[in-house]
Each structure stands twice: as C-alpha cells, then as structure tokens.
Amino acid sequence: MIRCTCVIFLVFTLVFAIALAQQPNAQDSLDTKLPSGKSQREEILRADHEKSLKDAAELVKLSEEVQIELEKNDRHVVSVASLKKLEDIEKLAKRIRSRLKRF
C-alpha cells in the first residue's frame, strides 16, 4: 500500500515537472522556424508533452492495477504479472525523465 502511494506521488511529481519544463525560454528567439512558420523547438516540446502526458496516464493506470493486485494477494505471494507491471512503471518513469532532461 505504501509503495503504491509512493508511485502515485511520483506520477504527480512527474506531471508537475512536465508543466514546468514547458515554460518558455530565453533561447526561443534563436530558434529555427519550420516551413509552416512555427517554431521547431515549440513543436518538439508540444509532441514531447503529449507523449509524457500519455505515459503519465499509463503510469497511473499500472500503479493502480499493481495496488489492487497487492491488496488481494497474500503478503508472501507476488504474481509475475505484478512484477512485469512494476518493470513497465519503471520504464515509463525513465522515459518521461529523459524527455524532461532533453531541453
């Protein structure tokens, strides 16, 4: 129960960090423009933001599933499916973190 609460806290922290990463920067004036006239950097950030939101939603879904499975099982029993979901949670969190560090 405590582990799942920590995972949910991590998800909300990542979503907050995503929002902070989307703030404009002083280097925007040096940014290249796409043929459509839009800023290339802004388009990349927008796409990364959308991917991060989808990954964060998946992270929440998986953590809730793991919490349910842990509550219904005995303390000595952990299913292989639960372990797989925990690995997926870790991969999603790393993917979101790497996107945030890029810019």
GROMACS .gro file of N, CA and C in nm:
model
  309
    1MET      N    1   0.082  -0.119   0.000
    1MET     CA    2   0.000   0.000   0.000
    1MET      C    3   0.087   0.126   0.000
    2ILE      N    4   0.192   0.125   0.082
    2ILE     CA    5   0.279   0.241   0.089
    2ILE      C    6   0.357   0.257  -0.041
    3ARG      N    7   0.401   0.146  -0.099
    3ARG     CA    8   0.477   0.150  -0.223
    3ARG      C    9   0.393   0.211  -0.335
    4CYS      N   10   0.266   0.171  -0.344
    4CYS     CA   11   0.179   0.223  -0.448
    4CYS      C   12   0.152   0.372  -0.427
    5THR      N   13   0.140   0.413  -0.301
    5THR     CA   14   0.120   0.554  -0.271
    5THR      C   15   0.242   0.633  -0.317
    6CYS      N   16   0.360   0.577  -0.296
    6CYS     CA   17   0.483   0.643  -0.342
    6CYS      C   18   0.486   0.653  -0.493
    7VAL      N   19   0.440   0.550  -0.561
    7VAL     CA   20   0.438   0.551  -0.708
    7VAL      C   21   0.342   0.657  -0.758
    8ILE      N   22   0.225   0.667  -0.695
    8ILE     CA   23   0.128   0.769  -0.735
    8ILE      C   24   0.185   0.908  -0.710
    9PHE      N   25   0.254   0.927  -0.597
    9PHE     CA   26   0.319   1.055  -0.569
    9PHE      C   27   0.422   1.087  -0.676
   10LEU      N   28   0.499   0.986  -0.718
   10LEU     CA   29   0.599   1.004  -0.822
   10LEU      C   30   0.533   1.049  -0.953
   11VAL      N   31   0.419   0.991  -0.985
   11VAL     CA   32   0.347   1.026  -1.108
   11VAL      C   33   0.306   1.172  -1.105
   12PHE      N   34   0.248   1.216  -0.995
   12PHE     CA   35   0.204   1.355  -0.986
   12PHE      C   36   0.323   1.450  -0.987
   13THR      N   37   0.434   1.411  -0.929
   13THR     CA   38   0.555   1.492  -0.932
   13THR      C   39   0.606   1.505  -1.075
   14LEU      N   40   0.604   1.394  -1.150
   14LEU     CA   41   0.648   1.399  -1.289
   14LEU      C   42   0.559   1.488  -1.374
   15VAL      N   43   0.428   1.482  -1.351
   15VAL     CA   44   0.335   1.566  -1.427
   15VAL      C   45   0.362   1.713  -1.397
   16PHE      N   46   0.388   1.745  -1.270
   16PHE     CA   47   0.422   1.883  -1.233
   16PHE      C   48   0.551   1.927  -1.299
   17ALA      N   49   0.650   1.838  -1.304
   17ALA     CA   50   0.777   1.870  -1.368
   17ALA      C   51   0.759   1.892  -1.518
   18ILE      N   52   0.669   1.818  -1.577
   18ILE     CA   53   0.639   1.836  -1.720
   18ILE      C   54   0.584   1.975  -1.744
   19ALA      N   55   0.495   2.018  -1.657
   19ALA     CA   56   0.436   2.150  -1.672
   19ALA      C   57   0.544   2.258  -1.660
   20LEU      N   58   0.637   2.242  -1.568
   20LEU     CA   59   0.745   2.340  -1.552
   20LEU      C   60   0.838   2.340  -1.672
   21ALA      N   61   0.860   2.224  -1.731
   21ALA     CA   62   0.951   2.215  -1.845
   21ALA      C   63   0.894   2.283  -1.969
   22GLN      N   64   0.766   2.305  -1.973
   22GLN     CA   65   0.703   2.363  -2.090
   22GLN      C   66   0.707   2.516  -2.091
   23GLN      N   67   0.762   2.579  -1.988
   23GLN     CA   68   0.769   2.724  -1.982
   23GLN      C   69   0.867   2.776  -2.087
   24PRO      N   70   0.837   2.893  -2.146
   24PRO     CA   71   0.925   2.947  -2.250
   24PRO      C   72   1.064   2.981  -2.196
   25ASN      N   73   1.159   2.981  -2.286
   25ASN     CA   74   1.297   3.002  -2.250
   25ASN      C   75   1.352   3.125  -2.323
   26ALA      N   76   1.463   3.180  -2.278
   26ALA     CA   77   1.523   3.298  -2.341
   26ALA      C   78   1.583   3.264  -2.477
   27GLN      N   79   1.610   3.138  -2.505
   27GLN     CA   80   1.671   3.098  -2.631
   27GLN      C   81   1.569   3.086  -2.744
   28ASP      N   82   1.443   3.110  -2.718
   28ASP     CA   83   1.340   3.095  -2.821
   28ASP      C   84   1.362   3.190  -2.939
   29SER      N   85   1.426   3.305  -2.916
   29SER     CA   86   1.448   3.398  -3.026
   29SER      C   87   1.548   3.344  -3.127
   30LEU      N   88   1.633   3.251  -3.087
   30LEU     CA   89   1.732   3.192  -3.176
   30LEU      C   90   1.682   3.063  -3.242
   31ASP      N   91   1.559   3.028  -3.219
   31ASP     CA   92   1.503   2.902  -3.266
   31ASP      C   93   1.479   2.906  -3.417
   32THR      N   94   1.495   2.791  -3.483
   32THR     CA   95   1.467   2.782  -3.625
   32THR      C   96   1.317   2.766  -3.647
   33LYS      N   97   1.273   2.811  -3.761
   33LYS     CA   98   1.132   2.805  -3.795
   33LYS      C   99   1.108   2.694  -3.897
   34LEU      N  100   0.995   2.629  -3.883
   34LEU     CA  101   0.954   2.527  -3.980
   34LEU      C  102   0.893   2.595  -4.102
   35PRO      N  103   0.876   2.524  -4.214
   35PRO     CA  104   0.814   2.586  -4.333
   35PRO      C  105   0.674   2.642  -4.304
   36SER      N  106   0.606   2.587  -4.205
   36SER     CA  107   0.474   2.638  -4.171
   36SER      C  108   0.481   2.766  -4.090
   37GLY      N  109   0.603   2.807  -4.050
   37GLY     CA  110   0.619   2.929  -3.972
   37GLY      C  111   0.624   2.905  -3.822
   38LYS      N  112   0.599   2.783  -3.780
   38LYS     CA  113   0.600   2.751  -3.638
   38LYS      C  114   0.744   2.724  -3.593
   39SER      N  115   0.766   2.745  -3.465
   39SER     CA  116   0.897   2.720  -3.407
   39SER      C  117   0.921   2.569  -3.397
   40GLN      N  118   1.037   2.526  -3.446
   40GLN     CA  119   1.070   2.384  -3.441
   40GLN      C  120   1.079   2.336  -3.296
   41ARG      N  121   1.141   2.416  -3.213
   41ARG     CA  122   1.155   2.379  -3.071
   41ARG      C  123   1.018   2.365  -3.004
   42GLU      N  124   0.929   2.457  -3.032
   42GLU     CA  125   0.794   2.451  -2.973
   42GLU      C  126   0.719   2.326  -3.019
   43GLU      N  127   0.734   2.290  -3.143
   43GLU     CA  128   0.666   2.170  -3.195
   43GLU      C  129   0.723   2.044  -3.130
   44ILE      N  130   0.854   2.040  -3.110
   44ILE     CA  131   0.915   1.925  -3.042
   44ILE      C  132   0.867   1.919  -2.898
   45LEU      N  133   0.866   2.033  -2.831
   45LEU     CA  134   0.819   2.037  -2.692
   45LEU      C  135   0.673   1.996  -2.681
   46ARG      N  136   0.591   2.040  -2.776
   46ARG     CA  137   0.450   2.005  -2.775
   46ARG      C  138   0.432   1.853  -2.791
   47ALA      N  139   0.506   1.795  -2.884
   47ALA     CA  140   0.498   1.650  -2.907
   47ALA      C  141   0.547   1.572  -2.784
   48ASP      N  142   0.658   1.619  -2.726
   48ASP     CA  143   0.710   1.554  -2.605
   48ASP      C  144   0.611   1.565  -2.490
   49HIS      N  145   0.548   1.680  -2.479
   49HIS     CA  146   0.449   1.700  -2.372
   49HIS      C  147   0.332   1.603  -2.387
   50GLU      N  148   0.282   1.588  -2.508
   50GLU     CA  149   0.172   1.495  -2.533
   50GLU      C  150   0.213   1.351  -2.501
   51LYS      N  151   0.333   1.312  -2.542
   51LYS     CA  152   0.382   1.177  -2.512
   51LYS      C  153   0.398   1.157  -2.362
   52SER      N  154   0.449   1.258  -2.294
   52SER     CA  155   0.467   1.247  -2.149
   52SER      C  156   0.334   1.237  -2.077
   53LEU      N  157   0.234   1.310  -2.123
   53LEU     CA  158   0.101   1.300  -2.061
   53LEU      C  159   0.042   1.160  -2.080
   54LYS      N  160   0.058   1.104  -2.199
   54LYS     CA  161   0.009   0.969  -2.224
   54LYS      C  162   0.083   0.868  -2.137
   55ASP      N  163   0.215   0.884  -2.127
   55ASP     CA  164   0.294   0.793  -2.044
   55ASP      C  165   0.256   0.808  -1.896
   56ALA      N  166   0.231   0.930  -1.851
   56ALA     CA  167   0.192   0.952  -1.711
   56ALA      C  168   0.056   0.887  -1.682
   57ALA      N  169  -0.036   0.895  -1.778
   57ALA     CA  170  -0.166   0.831  -1.760
   57ALA      C  171  -0.150   0.679  -1.752
   58GLU      N  172  -0.064   0.625  -1.835
   58GLU     CA  173  -0.036   0.481  -1.832
   58GLU      C  174   0.031   0.443  -1.700
   59LEU      N  175   0.117   0.531  -1.650
   59LEU     CA  176   0.185   0.509  -1.523
   59LEU      C  177   0.084   0.501  -1.408
   60VAL      N  178  -0.013   0.590  -1.408
   60VAL     CA  179  -0.117   0.589  -1.305
   60VAL      C  180  -0.199   0.461  -1.315
   61LYS      N  181  -0.237   0.424  -1.437
   61LYS     CA  182  -0.318   0.303  -1.457
   61LYS      C  183  -0.245   0.180  -1.406
   62LEU      N  184  -0.117   0.166  -1.442
   62LEU     CA  185  -0.040   0.050  -1.399
   62LEU      C  186  -0.022   0.048  -1.247
   63SER      N  187   0.003   0.163  -1.188
   63SER     CA  188   0.023   0.166  -1.042
   63SER      C  189  -0.105   0.130  -0.968
   64GLU      N  190  -0.220   0.171  -1.019
   64GLU     CA  191  -0.347   0.134  -0.957
   64GLU      C  192  -0.372  -0.017  -0.970
   65GLU      N  193  -0.337  -0.074  -1.085
   65GLU     CA  194  -0.352  -0.218  -1.105
   65GLU      C  195  -0.263  -0.297  -1.009
   66VAL      N  196  -0.140  -0.250  -0.993
   66VAL     CA  197  -0.047  -0.317  -0.901
   66VAL      C  198  -0.099  -0.307  -0.758
   67GLN      N  199  -0.152  -0.191  -0.722
   67GLN     CA  200  -0.206  -0.174  -0.587
   67GLN      C  201  -0.321  -0.272  -0.562
   68ILE      N  202  -0.410  -0.287  -0.656
   68ILE     CA  203  -0.522  -0.379  -0.642
   68ILE      C  204  -0.472  -0.522  -0.628
   69GLU      N  205  -0.375  -0.559  -0.711
   69GLU     CA  206  -0.321  -0.695  -0.706
   69GLU      C  207  -0.251  -0.722  -0.572
   70LEU      N  208  -0.179  -0.624  -0.522
   70LEU     CA  209  -0.111  -0.642  -0.393
   70LEU      C  210  -0.210  -0.654  -0.278
   71GLU      N  211  -0.318  -0.579  -0.285
   71GLU     CA  212  -0.418  -0.585  -0.178
   71GLU      C  213  -0.493  -0.717  -0.176
   72LYS      N  214  -0.516  -0.777  -0.292
   72LYS     CA  215  -0.593  -0.900  -0.295
   72LYS      C  216  -0.508  -1.026  -0.273
   73ASN      N  217  -0.375  -1.016  -0.288
   73ASN     CA  218  -0.287  -1.130  -0.268
   73ASN      C  219  -0.232  -1.135  -0.126
   74ASP      N  220  -0.179  -1.250  -0.091
   74ASP     CA  221  -0.115  -1.268   0.038
   74ASP      C  222   0.018  -1.194   0.040
   75ARG      N  223   0.070  -1.166   0.158
   75ARG     CA  224   0.195  -1.090   0.165
   75ARG      C  225   0.315  -1.168   0.114
   76HIS      N  226   0.303  -1.299   0.104
   76HIS     CA  227   0.413  -1.382   0.056
   76HIS      C  228   0.401  -1.416  -0.093
   77VAL      N  229   0.295  -1.369  -0.156
   77VAL     CA  230   0.271  -1.404  -0.295
   77VAL      C  231   0.272  -1.278  -0.381
   78VAL      N  232   0.358  -1.280  -0.483
   78VAL     CA  233   0.362  -1.173  -0.581
   78VAL      C  234   0.356  -1.238  -0.719
   79SER      N  235   0.261  -1.198  -0.797
   79SER     CA  236   0.246  -1.260  -0.928
   79SER      C  237   0.350  -1.207  -1.026
   80VAL      N  238   0.375  -1.286  -1.127
   80VAL     CA  239   0.468  -1.246  -1.233
   80VAL      C  240   0.412  -1.124  -1.306
   81ALA      N  241   0.281  -1.120  -1.321
   81ALA     CA  242   0.218  -1.006  -1.388
   81ALA      C  243   0.243  -0.876  -1.310
   82SER      N  244   0.240  -0.885  -1.177
   82SER     CA  245   0.268  -0.766  -1.096
   82SER      C  246   0.412  -0.720  -1.114
   83LEU      N  247   0.503  -0.814  -1.120
   83LEU     CA  248   0.643  -0.778  -1.141
   83LEU      C  249   0.664  -0.714  -1.278
   84LYS      N  250   0.595  -0.766  -1.379
   84LYS     CA  251   0.603  -0.710  -1.515
   84LYS      C  252   0.549  -0.567  -1.515
   85LYS      N  253   0.439  -0.545  -1.445
   85LYS     CA  254   0.381  -0.411  -1.440
   85LYS      C  255   0.475  -0.315  -1.368
   86LEU      N  256   0.542  -0.361  -1.264
   86LEU     CA  257   0.638  -0.277  -1.193
   86LEU      C  258   0.757  -0.241  -1.283
   87GLU      N  259   0.801  -0.334  -1.366
   87GLU     CA  260   0.907  -0.303  -1.462
   87GLU      C  261   0.860  -0.201  -1.565
   88ASP      N  262   0.735  -0.215  -1.609
   88ASP     CA  263   0.679  -0.119  -1.705
   88ASP      C  264   0.669   0.020  -1.643
   89ILE      N  265   0.632   0.025  -1.516
   89ILE     CA  266   0.625   0.153  -1.444
   89ILE      C  267   0.762   0.220  -1.443
   90GLU      N  268   0.863   0.142  -1.414
   90GLU     CA  269   0.999   0.195  -1.410
   90GLU      C  270   1.043   0.247  -1.547
   91LYS      N  271   1.011   0.173  -1.653
   91LYS     CA  272   1.047   0.215  -1.788
   91LYS      C  273   0.977   0.346  -1.826
   92LEU      N  274   0.848   0.355  -1.792
   92LEU     CA  275   0.772   0.476  -1.824
   92LEU      C  276   0.830   0.597  -1.750
   93ALA      N  277   0.862   0.580  -1.623
   93ALA     CA  278   0.917   0.690  -1.545
   93ALA      C  279   1.051   0.736  -1.603
   94LYS      N  280   1.135   0.642  -1.644
   94LYS     CA  281   1.264   0.677  -1.704
   94LYS      C  282   1.244   0.749  -1.837
   95ARG      N  283   1.146   0.705  -1.915
   95ARG     CA  284   1.119   0.768  -2.044
   95ARG      C  285   1.074   0.913  -2.025
   96ILE      N  286   0.985   0.935  -1.928
   96ILE     CA  287   0.939   1.071  -1.901
   96ILE      C  288   1.055   1.156  -1.852
   97ARG      N  289   1.136   1.103  -1.762
   97ARG     CA  290   1.250   1.178  -1.709
   97ARG      C  291   1.348   1.215  -1.821
   98SER      N  292   1.373   1.124  -1.913
   98SER     CA  293   1.467   1.155  -2.022
   98SER      C  294   1.414   1.264  -2.112
   99ARG      N  295   1.283   1.268  -2.135
   99ARG     CA  296   1.224   1.376  -2.215
   99ARG      C  297   1.239   1.509  -2.144
  100LEU      N  298   1.223   1.510  -2.014
  100LEU     CA  299   1.232   1.636  -1.938
  100LEU      C  300   1.375   1.688  -1.935
  101LYS      N  301   1.473   1.600  -1.937
  101LYS     CA  302   1.612   1.643  -1.932
  101LYS      C  303   1.663   1.691  -2.068
  102ARG      N  304   1.592   1.661  -2.174
  102ARG     CA  305   1.641   1.692  -2.308
  102ARG      C  306   1.658   1.841  -2.331
  103PHE      N  307   1.566   1.925  -2.284
  103PHE     CA  308   1.575   2.070  -2.311
  103PHE      C  309   1.600   2.143  -2.184
   0.00000   0.00000   0.00000
